[in-house]
PDB file of C-alpha atoms in Angstrom:
ATOM      1  CA  MET A 626      97.737  88.639 101.054  1.00  0.00           C
ATOM      2  CA  SER A 627      94.744  90.520  99.704  1.00  0.00           C
ATOM      3  CA  ASN A 628      94.906  93.413 102.147  1.00  0.00           C
ATOM      4  CA  SER A 629      97.765  95.634 101.057  1.00  0.00           C
ATOM      5  CA  LYS A 630      97.143  97.931 104.033  1.00  0.00           C
ATOM      6  CA  LEU A 631      98.732  95.305 106.266  1.00  0.00           C
ATOM      7  CA  TYR A 632     102.118  95.600 104.588  1.00  0.00           C
ATOM      8  CA  LYS A 633     102.127  99.363 103.957  1.00  0.00           C
ATOM      9  CA  GLY A 634     103.366 100.077 107.459  1.00  0.00           C
ATOM     10  CA  SER A 635     106.154  97.555 106.951  1.00  0.00           C
ATOM     11  CA  LEU A 636     107.296  98.703 103.509  1.00  0.00           C
ATOM     12  CA  ASN A 637     110.241 100.772 104.768  1.00  0.00           C
ATOM     13  CA  THR A 638     111.420  97.874 106.917  1.00  0.00           C
ATOM     14  CA  ILE A 639     111.150  95.481 103.959  1.00  0.00           C
ATOM     15  CA  ILE A 640     113.224  97.822 101.781  1.00  0.00           C
ATOM     16  CA  LEU A 641     115.861  98.362 104.476  1.00  0.00           C
ATOM     17  CA  LYS A 642     116.160  94.631 105.156  1.00  0.00           C
ATOM     18  CA  LEU A 643     116.610  93.760 101.477  1.00  0.00           C
ATOM     19  CA  LEU A 644     119.237  96.452 101.005  1.00  0.00           C
ATOM     20  CA  ASN A 645     121.014  95.267 104.127  1.00  0.00           C
ATOM     21  CA  GLU A 646     121.231  91.777 102.630  1.00  0.00           C
ATOM     22  CA  HIS A 647     122.030  92.737  99.022  1.00  0.00           C
ATOM     23  CA  ASP A 648     124.302  95.793  99.308  1.00  0.00           C
ATOM     24  CA  LYS A 649     122.609  97.708  96.480  1.00  0.00           C
ATOM     25  CA  MET A 650     119.473  97.174  94.430  1.00  0.00           C
ATOM     26  CA  TYR A 651     117.393  99.054  91.884  1.00  0.00           C
ATOM     27  CA  GLY A 652     113.655  99.581  92.256  1.00  0.00           C
ATOM     28  CA  TYR A 653     112.342  96.879  89.931  1.00  0.00           C
ATOM     29  CA  GLU A 654     114.799  94.419  91.464  1.00  0.00           C
ATOM     30  CA  ILE A 655     113.333  95.139  94.908  1.00  0.00           C
ATOM     31  CA  THR A 656     109.777  94.480  93.688  1.00  0.00           C
ATOM     32  CA  GLN A 657     110.804  91.201  92.073  1.00  0.00           C
ATOM     33  CA  LYS A 658     112.771  90.029  95.117  1.00  0.00           C
ATOM     34  CA  VAL A 659     109.773  90.635  97.402  1.00  0.00           C
ATOM     35  CA  LYS A 660     107.501  88.833  94.948  1.00  0.00           C
ATOM     36  CA  ALA A 661     109.896  85.857  94.806  1.00  0.00           C
ATOM     37  CA  LEU A 662     110.475  85.659  98.562  1.00  0.00           C
ATOM     38  CA  THR A 663     106.727  85.733  99.264  1.00  0.00           C
ATOM     39  CA  LYS A 664     105.876  83.371  96.384  1.00  0.00           C
ATOM     40  CA  GLY A 665     103.744  86.099  94.815  1.00  0.00           C
ATOM     41  CA  GLU A 666     101.726  86.807  97.966  1.00  0.00           C
ATOM     42  CA  LEU A 667     103.156  90.295  98.355  1.00  0.00           C
ATOM     43  CA  LYS A 668     103.419  92.580  95.349  1.00  0.00           C
ATOM     44  CA  ILE A 669     104.926  96.007  95.832  1.00  0.00           C
ATOM     45  CA  THR A 670     103.747  98.491  93.234  1.00  0.00           C
ATOM     46  CA  GLU A 671     105.948 101.209  91.796  1.00  0.00           C
ATOM     47  CA  GLY A 672     103.425 103.705  93.176  1.00  0.00           C
ATOM     48  CA  ALA A 673     104.220 102.505  96.695  1.00  0.00           C
ATOM     49  CA  LEU A 674     107.921 101.694  96.255  1.00  0.00           C
ATOM     50  CA  TYR A 675     109.369 104.853  94.747  1.00  0.00           C
ATOM     51  CA  PRO A 676     107.834 107.328  97.226  1.00  0.00           C
ATOM     52  CA  ALA A 677     109.147 105.096 100.036  1.00  0.00           C
ATOM     53  CA  LEU A 678     112.639 104.997  98.468  1.00  0.00           C
ATOM     54  CA  HIS A 679     112.657 108.785  98.032  1.00  0.00           C
ATOM     55  CA  LYS A 680     111.527 109.309 101.626  1.00  0.00           C
ATOM     56  CA  LEU A 681     114.240 106.976 102.955  1.00  0.00           C
ATOM     57  CA  GLU A 682     116.796 108.826 100.840  1.00  0.00           C
ATOM     58  CA  ALA A 683     115.587 112.213 102.139  1.00  0.00           C
ATOM     59  CA  GLU A 684     115.892 110.890 105.709  1.00  0.00           C
ATOM     60  CA  GLY A 685     119.542 110.041 105.038  1.00  0.00           C
ATOM     61  CA  LEU A 686     119.027 106.273 105.250  1.00  0.00           C
ATOM     62  CA  LEU A 687     119.788 105.557 101.584  1.00  0.00           C
ATOM     63  CA  ASP A 688     122.367 106.679  99.057  1.00  0.00           C
ATOM     64  CA  VAL A 689     121.663 106.627  95.338  1.00  0.00           C
ATOM     65  CA  GLU A 690     124.140 105.519  92.720  1.00  0.00           C
ATOM     66  CA  VAL A 691     123.363 106.001  89.025  1.00  0.00           C
ATOM     67  CA  ALA A 692     124.824 103.562  86.499  1.00  0.00           C
ATOM     68  CA  LYS A 693     124.366 103.194  82.765  1.00  0.00           C
ATOM     69  CA  VAL A 694     122.956  99.764  81.901  1.00  0.00           C
ATOM     70  CA  ASP A 695     122.036  98.891  78.305  1.00  0.00           C
ATOM     71  CA  ASN A 696     122.081 102.586  77.300  1.00  0.00           C
ATOM     72  CA  ARG A 697     119.700 103.449  80.165  1.00  0.00           C
ATOM     73  CA  LEU A 698     120.395 105.121  83.453  1.00  0.00           C
ATOM     74  CA  ARG A 699     119.544 102.918  86.418  1.00  0.00           C
ATOM     75  CA  LYS A 700     119.319 104.137  90.005  1.00  0.00           C
ATOM     76  CA  TYR A 701     120.774 101.799  92.589  1.00  0.00           C
ATOM     77  CA  TYR A 702     119.845 102.294  96.222  1.00  0.00           C
ATOM     78  CA  LYS A 703     122.112 101.339  99.099  1.00  0.00           C
ATOM     79  CA  LEU A 704     122.114 101.865 102.835  1.00  0.00           C
ATOM     80  CA  THR A 705     124.054 104.638 104.476  1.00  0.00           C
ATOM     81  CA  GLU A 706     125.714 103.982 107.827  1.00  0.00           C
ATOM     82  CA  THR A 707     122.669 105.537 109.509  1.00  0.00           C
ATOM     83  CA  GLY A 708     120.430 103.337 107.333  1.00  0.00           C
ATOM     84  CA  THR A 709     122.229 100.211 108.512  1.00  0.00           C
ATOM     85  CA  LYS A 710     121.654 101.178 112.156  1.00  0.00           C
ATOM     86  CA  GLU A 711     118.012 102.048 111.458  1.00  0.00           C
ATOM     87  CA  THR A 712     117.513  98.642 109.802  1.00  0.00           C
ATOM     88  CA  VAL A 713     118.420  96.904 113.064  1.00  0.00           C
ATOM     89  CA  THR A 714     115.977  99.110 114.995  1.00  0.00           C
ATOM     90  CA  LYS A 715     113.142  98.629 112.473  1.00  0.00           C
ATOM     91  CA  LEU A 716     113.594  94.839 112.417  1.00  0.00           C
ATOM     92  CA  GLU A 717     113.495  94.700 116.218  1.00  0.00           C
ATOM     93  CA  GLU A 718     110.336  96.830 116.260  1.00  0.00           C
ATOM     94  CA  LEU A 719     108.687  94.636 113.613  1.00  0.00           C
ATOM     95  CA  ALA A 720     109.591  91.428 115.473  1.00  0.00           C
ATOM     96  CA  GLU A 721     108.069  92.857 118.662  1.00  0.00           C
ATOM     97  CA  TYR A 722     104.931  93.911 116.784  1.00  0.00           C
ATOM     98  CA  ILE A 723     104.545  90.441 115.242  1.00  0.00           C
ATOM     99  CA  LYS A 724     104.971  88.871 118.682  1.00  0.00           C
ATOM    100  CA  THR A 725     102.298  91.174 120.131  1.00  0.00           C
ATOM    101  CA  MET A 726      99.886  90.452 117.275  1.00  0.00           C
ATOM    102  CA  GLN A 727     100.515  86.712 117.664  1.00  0.00           C
ATOM    103  CA  ALA A 728      99.570  86.977 121.339  1.00  0.00           C
ATOM    104  CA  LEU A 729      96.326  88.676 120.354  1.00  0.00           C
ATOM    105  CA  VAL A 730      95.414  86.460 117.417  1.00  0.00           C
ATOM    106  CA  ASN A 731      96.529  83.119 118.826  1.00  0.00           C
ATOM    107  CA  PRO A 732      97.190  83.384 122.586  1.00  0.00           C
ATOM    108  CA  LYS A 733      97.824  79.619 122.881  1.00  0.00           C
ATOM    109  CA  LEU A 734     101.051  79.992 120.887  1.00  0.00           C
ATOM    110  CA  ALA A 735     102.307  83.041 122.758  1.00  0.00           C
TER     111      ALA A 735
END
């Protein structure tokens, strides 16, 4: 997927969905999971990920847990109750958007 602008609008939804499935994750783990799930087609940079994580935290959708791992502090992100509810909403919105785009791009399948 050469055009990273296509996924930028979906980044928050991607993060929320992964955290909904994996309870808690740290930043690098999120980037690697996305890379693995998309077979390398989608690469989330730290420059895109961390501002999104901080924004979601500021909005009350994520909690942060700090743990010491190999003499380093690691931040784990997990959904709040509000974040879990917002994940459902965001996934529904994304599914509807994909359906609409499919109707535009390939009306025979819609």
